[in-house]
Amino acid sequence: MKGLQDKVVLITGAGSGLGRESATELAGEGSRIAVMDMNLEGALETVALITKAGGDAFAVQGDVADGASVQSMVATVLDHFGTIDILVNNAGVVGELKPVHEVSEESWDFVMGVDMKGVFLCSKYVIPTMLAKGKGVIINIASVSGFLASATGVEYTSAKHGVTGLTKQLAYDYGHLGIRSIAIGPGVIETPLTKDWTCEGGPFHELTMDAPAGRYGRPIDVARLVCFLASDEADFMHGHTIPIDGGSIIR
Ligand SMILES: NC(=O)c1ccc[n+]([C@@H]2O[C@H](COP(=O)([O-])OP(=O)(O)OC[C@H]3O[C@@H](n4cnc5c(N)ncnc54)[C@H](O)[C@@H]3O)[C@@H](O)[C@H]2O)c1
């Protein structure tokens, strides 16, 4: 796709699932990848997959919910690649999947910290590099839980609604300065995060199977959209959250 060759991409949570698939797809388009994850082992596995296929990647460990860790991680990427062209805020966790009055404050803080504050922190510390060049793309992985309430629970639903708002604000603040921000709202995709959900009787089984596509999503479905949105071909797309859900939320 146009505009991905030799671009430097920082992807958070790229040691597993959607982040790993997006990292390998972007590397296949010629981008150089900083594979960031809290789980160094997972990040190194992703790097091995990319380098085995002839791509350029390195692993960086950090916690997106911690400002000092994000600052040091961004500095490491800048030392290694010299710049950051594309930021994919993908790292995410789910909470306790309980009704509001049963959710602990710890779970609220944990999920909001990773899923929402993490997007704020990584954007905050990468944006100066993009501003200096007058160019950049920020892609946030939200969820269909950024559009509606569901069995994913209050912490996740609130955080992902927050990410859709944060994406609009990023577009509002920086679109005219050359930084394009956009989000993706996946339905249920088969990854380690959802391994207990994607079975008969799981919390989203009916919603998924009754939808037009009638199947769970695959990481590649999302990774191809990440590539398109990161490319110059999506140049007119700003601030929205694009659902990719097999049609599960059309009604
Ligand atoms: N899989 C789905 O059905 C689905 C649907 C909608 C949205 N999403 C979103 O997609 C993103 C990726 O999910 P996935 O399904 O690939 O999950 P996953 O669990 O397979 O991968 C998430 C990765 O994030 C990393 N991570 C967690 N906390 C971190 C932190 N504080 N700092 C750095 N890295 C951290 C984990 O180590 C893991 O490697 C998440 O934001 C998730 O909310 C997933």
XYZ file of N, CA, C and O in Angstrom, residues 134-202:
276
model
N 5.924 17.536 10.840
C 4.673 17.961 10.209
C 3.952 16.804 9.543
O 3.150 16.991 8.620
N 4.190 15.579 10.055
C 3.573 14.405 9.435
C 3.542 13.237 10.421
O 4.484 13.051 11.194
N 2.462 12.487 10.381
C 2.373 11.294 11.229
C 0.985 10.699 11.178
O 0.031 11.346 10.723
N 0.893 9.451 11.610
C -0.413 8.782 11.690
C -0.512 8.107 13.060
O 0.436 7.443 13.498
N -1.650 8.289 13.708
C -1.919 7.599 14.975
C -3.171 6.747 14.783
O -4.227 7.252 14.395
N -3.013 5.444 15.035
C -4.151 4.521 14.931
C -4.423 3.937 16.311
O -3.524 3.363 16.936
N -5.639 4.113 16.793
C -6.007 3.587 18.104
C -6.924 2.381 17.935
O -7.921 2.447 17.199
N -6.590 1.293 18.623
C -7.464 0.121 18.571
C -8.493 0.264 19.697
O -8.184 0.044 20.878
N -9.695 0.676 19.313
C -10.801 0.798 20.271
C -11.510 -0.554 20.291
O -10.892 -1.600 20.483
N -12.818 -0.564 20.044
C -13.595 -1.811 20.073
C -15.034 -1.460 19.696
O -15.435 -0.293 19.782
N -15.844 -2.481 19.367
C -17.280 -2.199 19.274
C -17.799 -1.763 20.649
O -18.821 -1.092 20.737
N -17.061 -2.101 21.709
C -17.421 -1.620 23.056
C -17.200 -0.116 23.194
O -17.530 0.459 24.227
N -16.668 0.515 22.182
C -16.608 1.980 22.135
C -17.880 2.579 21.572
O -18.031 3.803 21.510
N -18.811 1.696 21.147
C -20.092 2.168 20.593
C -21.276 1.768 21.458
O -22.316 2.403 21.416
N -21.171 0.633 22.154
C -22.341 0.116 22.880
C -21.941 -0.599 24.166
O -20.777 -0.895 24.388
N -22.958 -0.838 25.003
C -22.735 -1.605 26.230
C -22.845 -3.083 25.906
O -23.592 -3.477 25.013
N -22.087 -3.915 26.643
C -22.141 -5.360 26.382
C -21.580 -6.103 27.583
O -21.226 -5.491 28.600
N -21.417 -7.403 27.424
C -20.864 -8.233 28.501
C -19.384 -7.955 28.757
O -18.797 -8.569 29.649
N -18.754 -7.032 28.012
C -17.340 -6.737 28.288
C -17.171 -5.937 29.583
O -16.046 -5.788 30.053
N -18.283 -5.399 30.135
C -18.191 -4.767 31.452
C -17.860 -3.283 31.421
O -17.388 -2.741 30.426
N -18.096 -2.639 32.563
C -18.068 -1.177 32.650
C -16.674 -0.584 32.442
O -16.539 0.492 31.843
N -15.643 -1.278 32.941
C -14.294 -0.693 32.811
C -13.905 -0.644 31.330
O -13.406 0.366 30.830
N -14.127 -1.763 30.648
C -13.730 -1.868 29.237
C -14.599 -0.954 28.367
O -14.082 -0.218 27.522
N -15.923 -1.004 28.582
C -16.837 -0.168 27.787
C -16.500 1.313 27.965
O -16.438 2.075 26.990
N -16.252 1.714 29.206
C -15.946 3.136 29.465
C -14.611 3.512 28.830
O -14.483 4.568 28.199
N -13.610 2.645 28.988
C -12.296 2.955 28.432
C -12.363 3.055 26.903
O -11.787 3.962 26.299
N -13.080 2.137 26.267
C -13.124 2.143 24.800
C -13.977 3.298 24.268
O -13.668 3.859 23.210
N -15.068 3.674 24.991
C -15.765 4.912 24.620
C -14.788 6.088 24.745
O -14.798 7.008 23.932
N -13.947 6.039 25.785
C -12.939 7.086 25.961
C -11.976 7.147 24.789
O -11.617 8.232 24.324
N -11.584 5.995 24.290
C -10.632 5.971 23.164
C -11.270 6.581 21.908
O -10.601 7.291 21.151
N -12.572 6.346 21.699
C -13.205 6.960 20.516
C -13.216 8.487 20.662
O -12.993 9.204 19.691
N -13.433 8.972 21.882
C -13.411 10.425 22.113
C -12.007 10.983 21.993
O -11.790 12.042 21.383
N -11.056 10.266 22.568
C -9.654 10.698 22.508
C -9.180 10.801 21.052
O -8.447 11.723 20.678
N -9.652 9.867 20.233
C -9.258 9.872 18.815
C -9.802 11.120 18.117
O -9.107 11.753 17.310
N -11.047 11.472 18.437
C -11.610 12.711 17.859
C -10.796 13.917 18.292
O -10.509 14.816 17.495
N -10.412 13.943 19.561
C -9.648 15.097 20.065
C -8.277 15.180 19.404
O -7.807 16.274 19.064
N -7.633 14.019 19.217
C -6.335 14.008 18.534
C -6.490 14.568 17.121
O -5.662 15.361 16.658
N -7.562 14.133 16.436
C -7.790 14.614 15.064
C -8.037 16.126 15.083
O -7.516 16.870 14.238
N -8.810 16.578 16.058
C -9.138 18.003 16.174
C -7.881 18.842 16.452
O -7.666 19.892 15.863
N -7.043 18.342 17.364
C -5.865 19.116 17.778
C -4.754 19.111 16.725
O -4.021 20.090 16.604
N -4.597 17.988 16.004
C -3.386 17.834 15.174
C -3.620 17.565 13.691
O -2.649 17.564 12.939
N -4.876 17.349 13.280
C -5.122 17.035 11.867
C -4.567 18.119 10.953
O -3.893 17.830 9.953
N -4.790 19.382 11.317
C -4.344 20.487 10.464
C -2.834 20.698 10.552
O -2.273 21.513 9.829
N -2.175 19.956 11.453
C -0.716 20.049 11.573
C -0.019 18.840 10.932
O 1.177 18.625 11.119
N -0.792 18.041 10.220
C -0.203 16.938 9.444
C -0.268 15.582 10.122
O 0.213 14.592 9.580
N -0.841 15.534 11.336
C -0.936 14.236 12.030
C -2.372 13.723 11.902
O -3.316 14.368 12.361
N -2.513 12.592 11.255
C -3.840 12.012 11.017
C -4.124 10.955 12.077
O -3.324 10.042 12.279
N -5.255 11.092 12.771
C -5.614 10.152 13.843
C -6.918 9.462 13.494
O -7.873 10.102 13.023
N -6.967 8.167 13.765
C -8.145 7.375 13.406
C -8.185 6.159 14.329
O -7.150 5.743 14.844
N -9.376 5.604 14.556
C -9.480 4.418 15.430
C -10.208 3.296 14.710
O -10.907 3.509 13.715
N -10.015 2.098 15.249
C -10.660 0.897 14.712
C -11.493 0.274 15.836
O -11.030 0.198 16.975
N -12.701 -0.167 15.495
C -13.568 -0.807 16.489
C -13.828 -2.260 16.127
O -14.852 -2.572 15.497
N -12.920 -3.171 16.518
C -13.156 -4.582 16.174
C -14.302 -5.187 16.977
O -14.528 -4.831 18.132
N -15.018 -6.139 16.343
C -15.926 -7.022 17.073
C -15.081 -8.108 17.721
O -13.885 -7.905 17.966
N -15.671 -9.266 17.978
C -14.877 -10.305 18.653
C -13.967 -10.994 17.632
O -14.423 -11.580 16.652
N -12.679 -10.904 17.901
C -11.647 -11.474 17.028
C -10.942 -12.582 17.813
O -10.689 -12.420 19.018
N -10.615 -13.658 17.151
C -9.975 -14.781 17.854
C -8.519 -14.463 18.182
O -7.654 -14.491 17.300
N -8.270 -14.124 19.444
C -6.901 -13.866 19.930
C -6.813 -14.437 21.350
O -7.841 -14.827 21.925
N -5.620 -14.430 21.955
C -5.520 -14.899 23.346
C -6.459 -14.148 24.300
O -6.956 -14.712 25.267
N -6.747 -12.867 23.989
C -7.634 -12.072 24.861
C -9.043 -12.660 24.947
O -9.712 -12.555 25.973
N -9.491 -13.264 23.863
C -10.887 -13.720 23.777
C -11.006 -15.248 23.786
O -12.052 -15.786 23.430
N -9.937 -15.927 24.204
C -9.918 -17.406 24.058
C -11.079 -18.080 24.807
O -11.554 -19.127 24.392
N -11.550 -17.435 25.908
C -12.652 -18.046 26.663
C -14.028 -17.608 26.140
O -15.048 -18.025 26.671
N -14.054 -16.734 25.145
C -15.331 -16.180 24.675
C -15.820 -16.813 23.381
O -17.011 -16.804 23.096
N -14.855 -17.290 22.592
C -15.216 -17.647 21.217
C -15.659 -19.095 21.119
O -15.230 -19.839 20.249
N -16.515 -19.494 22.031
C -17.007 -20.868 22.010
C -18.535 -20.820 22.078
O -19.121 -19.795 22.430
N -19.141 -21.922 21.734
C -20.595 -22.091 21.864
C -20.991 -21.688 23.289
O -20.364 -22.123 24.254
N -21.982 -20.794 23.428
C -22.401 -20.384 24.770
C -21.581 -19.247 25.347
O -21.865 -18.763 26.438
N -20.524 -18.815 24.649
C -19.724 -17.674 25.106
C -20.570 -16.399 25.097
O -21.624 -16.355 24.453
